[in-house]
Amino acid sequence: METIVETISDYFTWLTLPAFKFTDVLEILILAFLIYNIIKWIKYTRAWTLFKGLLVLLAFSVFSAIMQFDVILWIIRNTISVGIIAFVILFQPELRRALEELGKRNIFPKFISLTDSDENDRFSDKTIEELVKASFELARNKTGALIVIEKDLSLTEYEKSGIPIDAVVSSQLLINIFEHNTPLHDGAVIMRGDRIVSATCYLPLSPNLSLSKELGTRHRAAVGVSEVTDSLTIIVSEETGKVSIAQDGRILRNVDGGRLKSELVKLQKLDAFAQETKLKWQKVKKHLFRNKQDGEL
Ligand SMILES: Nc1ncnc2c1ncn2[C@@H]1O[C@H](COP(=O)(O)OP(=O)(O)OP(=O)(O)O)[C@@H](O)[C@H]1O
């Protein structure tokens, strides 16, 4: 009997989980985040085709190992290092862009602001109204437009490529900016909060091969900036007079006023996590400020 109990308890000891530390959880989260972002990056670049090719090669290697094709396995083993160098050379532009994006990310999100504003919105309802009004007015006249709205990731890099404006947004101003044959009509307008910060900005073109061939550079630029930032871009087509939205590397074509408004309302609200963090941050600031004042007395 004792031996049976011993055997069972031995079995369960073997089954017990190894000690699980907080750093392990953190490591798993970091790895999950990295793998998710790498797959997301691969999906929207030329690397997707290569990735599929690599999967085929991997399946073939496993098959060769099972069948013990020694010569084929030897060739695969000896070409892996050359393959890695070839990958770096072939995908140098994509890798460079990915690293640039990594370096550009804000350490502190926008909602951890240094102001004491209690508002939980990125911009006002009036701004939404003005944006919808301007977009459909421009669409009616078939005037091409590109309006990028900043979220948490900074658009400063793109803003710098244009002409500074720094004006409160209004439909009249937007319509005027995109008017044909005027100095500011080419390129994109960048918006931060309730203000237009810059016009004639140059945006990165999307390398996504699965985008419809009907879409020209205006639409491709809108998708491009949405792949590398969390912004939302409104596109008005000069050719068709249709309004589209680009966000998270995707384009939503031919939206109506209601849809555009609902997407802008979604963007307007800071999410629950951001609101909570902002609230906590304000409490910390108040506490620090009180301590400082107490120290001065
Ligand atoms: N990289 C870019 N960044 C910002 N704006 C751009 C960029 N590329 C093109 N544009 C804008 O798009 C205009 C050209 O649009 P084009 O006709 O090539 O694209 P489209 O997607 O077919 O748009 P549309 O439907 O309005 O014709 C340019 O005059 C410029 O204003």
Coordinates of C-alpha atoms and ligand atoms in Angstrom, one line a residue:
M1 CA 0.0 0.0 0.0
E2 CA 2.8 2.4 1.0
T3 CA 4.6 1.8 -2.3
I4 CA 1.4 2.7 -4.2
V5 CA 1.0 5.9 -2.2
E6 CA 4.7 6.7 -2.7
T7 CA 4.4 6.1 -6.5
I8 CA 1.3 8.3 -6.7
S9 CA 2.9 11.1 -4.7
D10 CA 6.1 10.8 -6.8
Y11 CA 4.0 11.1 -9.9
F12 CA 2.2 14.2 -8.6
T13 CA 5.5 15.8 -7.5
W14 CA 6.7 15.4 -11.0
L15 CA 3.5 17.0 -12.3
T16 CA 3.8 20.1 -10.1
L17 CA 4.4 23.4 -11.8
P18 CA 7.9 24.9 -11.5
A19 CA 8.1 28.0 -9.3
F20 CA 6.4 30.8 -11.2
K21 CA 7.8 34.3 -10.6
F22 CA 6.4 37.7 -11.4
T23 CA 9.2 38.2 -13.9
D24 CA 8.1 35.0 -15.8
V25 CA 4.6 36.5 -16.3
L26 CA 6.3 39.7 -17.5
E27 CA 8.5 37.7 -19.8
I28 CA 5.5 35.9 -21.3
L29 CA 3.6 39.2 -21.8
I30 CA 6.7 40.8 -23.5
L31 CA 7.1 37.8 -25.8
A32 CA 3.4 37.7 -26.7
F33 CA 3.5 41.4 -27.5
L34 CA 6.7 41.0 -29.6
I35 CA 5.4 38.0 -31.5
Y36 CA 2.0 39.6 -32.1
N37 CA 3.7 42.8 -33.5
I38 CA 6.1 40.8 -35.7
I39 CA 3.3 38.8 -37.2
K40 CA 1.3 42.0 -37.7
W41 CA 4.3 43.7 -39.4
I42 CA 4.9 40.6 -41.6
K43 CA 1.2 40.5 -42.6
Y44 CA 1.2 44.0 -44.1
T45 CA 4.6 44.0 -45.9
R46 CA 6.3 42.0 -48.7
A47 CA 7.6 39.8 -45.9
W48 CA 4.2 38.0 -45.9
T49 CA 5.0 36.2 -49.2
L50 CA 8.4 35.3 -47.9
F51 CA 6.9 34.1 -44.6
K52 CA 4.6 31.7 -46.5
G53 CA 7.6 30.5 -48.5
L54 CA 9.5 29.9 -45.3
L55 CA 6.6 27.8 -43.9
V56 CA 6.7 25.6 -47.0
L57 CA 10.5 25.2 -46.6
L58 CA 10.1 24.3 -42.9
A59 CA 7.4 21.7 -43.8
F60 CA 9.8 20.3 -46.4
S61 CA 12.7 20.2 -43.9
V62 CA 10.5 18.3 -41.4
F63 CA 9.4 15.9 -44.1
S64 CA 13.1 15.4 -45.2
A65 CA 14.1 14.7 -41.5
I66 CA 11.3 12.1 -41.2
M67 CA 12.3 10.4 -44.4
Q68 CA 16.0 10.8 -43.5
F69 CA 17.0 12.6 -46.7
D70 CA 20.6 13.3 -45.5
V71 CA 21.8 15.2 -48.6
I72 CA 18.8 17.5 -48.6
L73 CA 19.1 18.1 -44.9
W74 CA 22.8 18.9 -45.3
I75 CA 22.0 21.4 -48.1
I76 CA 19.3 23.0 -45.9
R77 CA 21.6 23.3 -42.9
N78 CA 24.4 24.9 -44.9
T79 CA 22.2 27.4 -46.7
I80 CA 20.4 28.7 -43.5
S81 CA 23.2 31.3 -42.7
V82 CA 23.3 32.5 -46.4
G83 CA 19.4 32.7 -46.2
I84 CA 19.6 35.0 -43.1
I85 CA 22.0 37.4 -44.8
A86 CA 19.8 37.3 -48.0
F87 CA 16.8 38.2 -45.8
V88 CA 18.5 41.2 -44.3
I89 CA 19.6 42.5 -47.7
L90 CA 16.2 41.9 -49.4
F91 CA 14.2 43.4 -46.6
Q92 CA 16.5 46.2 -45.6
P93 CA 13.9 48.9 -46.2
E94 CA 11.2 47.1 -44.2
L95 CA 13.6 46.3 -41.3
R96 CA 14.8 49.9 -41.3
R97 CA 11.2 51.2 -41.1
A98 CA 10.3 48.8 -38.3
L99 CA 13.3 49.9 -36.2
E100 CA 12.5 53.6 -36.9
E101 CA 9.0 53.0 -35.7
L102 CA 10.2 51.4 -32.6
G103 CA 12.4 54.4 -31.8
K104 CA 9.6 56.8 -32.5
R105 CA 7.1 55.4 -30.0
N106 CA 6.1 57.6 -27.1
I107 CA 7.2 56.4 -23.7
F108 CA 4.4 58.3 -22.0
P109 CA 1.1 58.2 -23.7
K110 CA -0.7 61.5 -24.5
F111 CA -3.2 61.0 -21.8
I112 CA -0.5 61.4 -19.1
S113 CA -0.6 65.1 -19.9
L114 CA 1.1 67.8 -17.9
T115 CA -2.0 69.9 -17.8
D116 CA -4.7 69.7 -15.2
S117 CA -7.5 69.2 -17.7
D118 CA -10.2 66.9 -16.4
E119 CA -11.7 66.3 -19.8
N120 CA -11.7 62.7 -21.0
D121 CA -12.0 63.6 -24.7
R122 CA -9.3 64.1 -27.3
F123 CA -11.3 66.7 -29.1
S124 CA -14.6 68.5 -28.9
D125 CA -18.0 67.6 -30.4
K126 CA -17.7 70.8 -32.5
T127 CA -14.5 69.5 -34.1
I128 CA -16.4 66.3 -35.1
E129 CA -19.1 68.3 -36.7
E130 CA -16.7 70.5 -38.6
L131 CA -14.7 67.5 -39.8
V132 CA -17.9 65.7 -41.1
K133 CA -19.2 68.9 -42.7
A134 CA -15.9 69.7 -44.4
S135 CA -15.4 66.1 -45.7
F136 CA -18.8 65.9 -47.4
E137 CA -18.6 69.4 -48.7
L138 CA -15.3 68.6 -50.3
A139 CA -16.7 65.3 -51.6
R140 CA -19.7 67.1 -53.2
N141 CA -17.3 69.3 -55.1
K142 CA -14.9 66.4 -55.9
T143 CA -12.0 68.2 -54.1
G144 CA -9.4 65.7 -53.0
A145 CA -8.4 65.8 -49.3
L146 CA -6.3 64.0 -46.7
I147 CA -6.9 64.7 -43.0
V148 CA -4.8 62.8 -40.4
I149 CA -6.0 62.9 -36.8
E150 CA -3.4 62.2 -34.1
K151 CA -4.3 59.7 -31.3
D152 CA -1.7 58.6 -28.8
L153 CA 1.4 58.2 -31.0
S154 CA 3.0 61.4 -32.1
L155 CA 2.7 62.6 -35.7
T156 CA 5.5 65.2 -35.2
E157 CA 7.7 63.6 -37.8
Y158 CA 5.1 64.0 -40.5
E159 CA 4.0 67.4 -39.2
K160 CA 7.5 68.7 -39.8
S161 CA 7.3 67.8 -43.5
G162 CA 4.5 70.3 -44.0
I163 CA 3.8 74.0 -43.5
P164 CA 2.8 74.9 -39.8
I165 CA -0.7 76.2 -39.4
D166 CA -1.8 76.0 -35.7
A167 CA -5.4 77.1 -36.0
V168 CA -8.7 75.9 -34.5
V169 CA -10.4 73.5 -36.9
S170 CA -13.3 74.8 -38.9
S171 CA -15.0 73.4 -42.0
Q172 CA -14.4 76.6 -43.8
L173 CA -10.6 76.5 -43.1
L174 CA -10.4 72.8 -44.2
I175 CA -12.3 73.5 -47.4
N176 CA -10.0 76.5 -48.1
I177 CA -6.9 74.5 -47.5
F178 CA -7.8 71.8 -50.0
E179 CA -9.1 74.2 -52.7
H180 CA -7.4 73.4 -56.1
N181 CA -4.5 75.5 -57.2
T182 CA -3.8 77.0 -53.8
P183 CA -0.4 76.7 -52.2
L184 CA -1.6 74.4 -49.3
H185 CA -3.9 72.0 -51.2
D186 CA -1.3 69.3 -51.9
G187 CA -0.5 66.6 -49.3
A188 CA -2.1 66.0 -46.0
V189 CA -3.4 68.1 -43.1
I190 CA -2.5 66.9 -39.6
M191 CA -4.8 67.5 -36.7
R192 CA -4.0 67.4 -32.9
G193 CA -7.0 67.8 -30.6
D194 CA -9.1 70.7 -31.8
R195 CA -6.4 72.2 -33.9
I196 CA -5.0 71.9 -37.4
V197 CA -1.2 71.8 -36.8
S198 CA 0.2 71.5 -40.3
A199 CA -0.8 71.2 -44.0
T200 CA 1.0 69.9 -47.2
C201 CA 2.5 67.0 -45.1
Y202 CA 4.1 64.1 -46.8
L203 CA 3.0 60.6 -45.5
P204 CA 4.7 57.2 -45.9
L205 CA 3.1 55.1 -48.7
S206 CA 1.9 51.7 -47.7
P207 CA 3.8 48.8 -49.1
N208 CA 0.7 46.6 -48.7
L209 CA 0.3 44.6 -51.9
S210 CA -3.2 43.5 -51.2
L211 CA -4.6 47.0 -51.4
S212 CA -7.0 47.5 -54.4
K213 CA -5.2 48.6 -57.6
E214 CA -7.9 51.2 -58.0
L215 CA -6.4 53.1 -55.1
G216 CA -3.9 55.8 -56.0
T217 CA -1.2 57.4 -53.9
R218 CA -3.6 59.6 -51.8
H219 CA -5.3 56.4 -50.4
R220 CA -2.0 54.5 -50.2
A221 CA -0.5 57.4 -48.1
A222 CA -3.5 57.3 -45.8
V223 CA -3.1 53.5 -45.2
G224 CA 0.7 54.0 -44.9
V225 CA 0.4 56.4 -42.0
S226 CA -2.2 54.2 -40.3
E227 CA 0.2 51.2 -40.4
V228 CA 2.9 53.0 -38.5
T229 CA 0.8 55.1 -36.1
D230 CA -2.5 54.8 -34.3
S231 CA -4.0 57.8 -36.2
L232 CA -7.2 58.0 -38.1
T233 CA -7.2 59.5 -41.6
I234 CA -10.1 60.8 -43.6
I235 CA -9.6 60.6 -47.4
V236 CA -11.8 62.4 -49.9
S237 CA -11.3 61.1 -53.4
E238 CA -10.9 63.7 -56.1
E239 CA -11.8 61.2 -58.7
T240 CA -15.0 59.6 -57.2
G241 CA -16.0 62.2 -54.6
K242 CA -16.2 59.3 -52.0
V243 CA -15.1 59.6 -48.4
S244 CA -13.0 56.8 -46.9
I245 CA -11.3 56.2 -43.5
A246 CA -7.9 54.6 -42.9
Q247 CA -7.1 53.2 -39.5
D248 CA -4.8 50.3 -38.2
G249 CA -3.5 49.5 -41.7
R250 CA -7.0 49.1 -43.1
I251 CA -9.2 51.2 -45.3
L252 CA -13.0 51.6 -45.0
R253 CA -14.2 52.9 -48.3
N254 CA -17.2 55.0 -49.2
V255 CA -18.5 55.8 -45.8
D256 CA -21.5 58.0 -45.1
G257 CA -21.8 60.9 -42.7
G258 CA -23.2 58.7 -39.9
R259 CA -20.3 56.2 -40.1
L260 CA -17.6 58.9 -40.2
K261 CA -19.2 60.6 -37.2
S262 CA -19.4 57.3 -35.2
E263 CA -15.7 56.5 -36.0
L264 CA -14.7 60.0 -34.9
V265 CA -16.8 59.7 -31.7
K266 CA -14.9 56.4 -30.9
L267 CA -11.6 58.2 -31.4
Q268 CA -12.7 61.2 -29.3
K269 CA -13.1 59.2 -26.1
L270 CA -10.0 58.2 -24.2
D271 CA -10.5 54.5 -23.4
A272 CA -11.3 53.3 -19.9
F273 CA -7.6 52.4 -19.2
A274 CA -6.4 55.8 -20.4
Q275 CA -9.1 57.6 -18.3
E276 CA -8.1 55.6 -15.2
T277 CA -4.4 56.2 -15.8
K278 CA -5.0 59.8 -16.3
L279 CA -7.0 60.0 -13.1
K280 CA -4.3 58.1 -11.1
W281 CA -1.6 60.4 -12.7
Q282 CA -3.6 63.5 -11.6
K283 CA -3.8 62.1 -8.0
V284 CA -0.1 61.4 -8.0
K285 CA 0.6 65.0 -9.2
K286 CA -1.8 66.5 -6.6
H287 CA 0.0 64.4 -3.9
L288 CA 3.4 65.5 -5.1
F289 CA 2.4 69.1 -5.3
R290 CA 0.9 69.0 -1.8
N291 CA 4.1 67.5 -0.4
K292 CA 6.1 70.2 -2.1
Q293 CA 4.0 72.9 -0.7
D294 CA 4.2 71.4 2.8
G295 CA 8.0 71.3 2.5
E296 CA 8.1 75.0 1.5
L297 CA 6.0 76.1 4.6
Ligands
LIG1 N1 2.8 60.4 -49.8 C1 1.8 61.3 -49.8 N2 1.6 62.1 -48.7 C2 0.6 63.0 -48.7 N3 -0.2 63.3 -49.8 C3 0.0 62.5 -50.9 C4 1.0 61.5 -50.9 N4 0.9 60.9 -52.2 C5 -0.1 61.6 -52.8 N5 -0.6 62.5 -52.1 C6 -1.8 63.4 -52.4 O1 -2.6 62.7 -53.3 C7 -2.6 63.4 -54.6 C8 -2.6 62.4 -55.7 O2 -3.6 61.6 -55.6 P1 -3.8 60.3 -56.6 O3 -4.8 60.8 -57.6 O4 -2.5 59.8 -57.0 O5 -4.4 59.3 -55.6 P2 -5.8 58.6 -55.5 O6 -5.7 57.7 -54.3 O7 -6.2 58.0 -56.8 O8 -6.8 59.8 -55.1 P3 -8.1 60.4 -55.9 O9 -9.1 59.3 -55.7 O10 -8.3 61.6 -55.1 O11 -7.6 60.6 -57.3 C9 -1.4 64.3 -54.6 O12 -1.7 65.5 -55.3 C10 -1.2 64.6 -53.1 O13 -2.1 65.7 -52.7

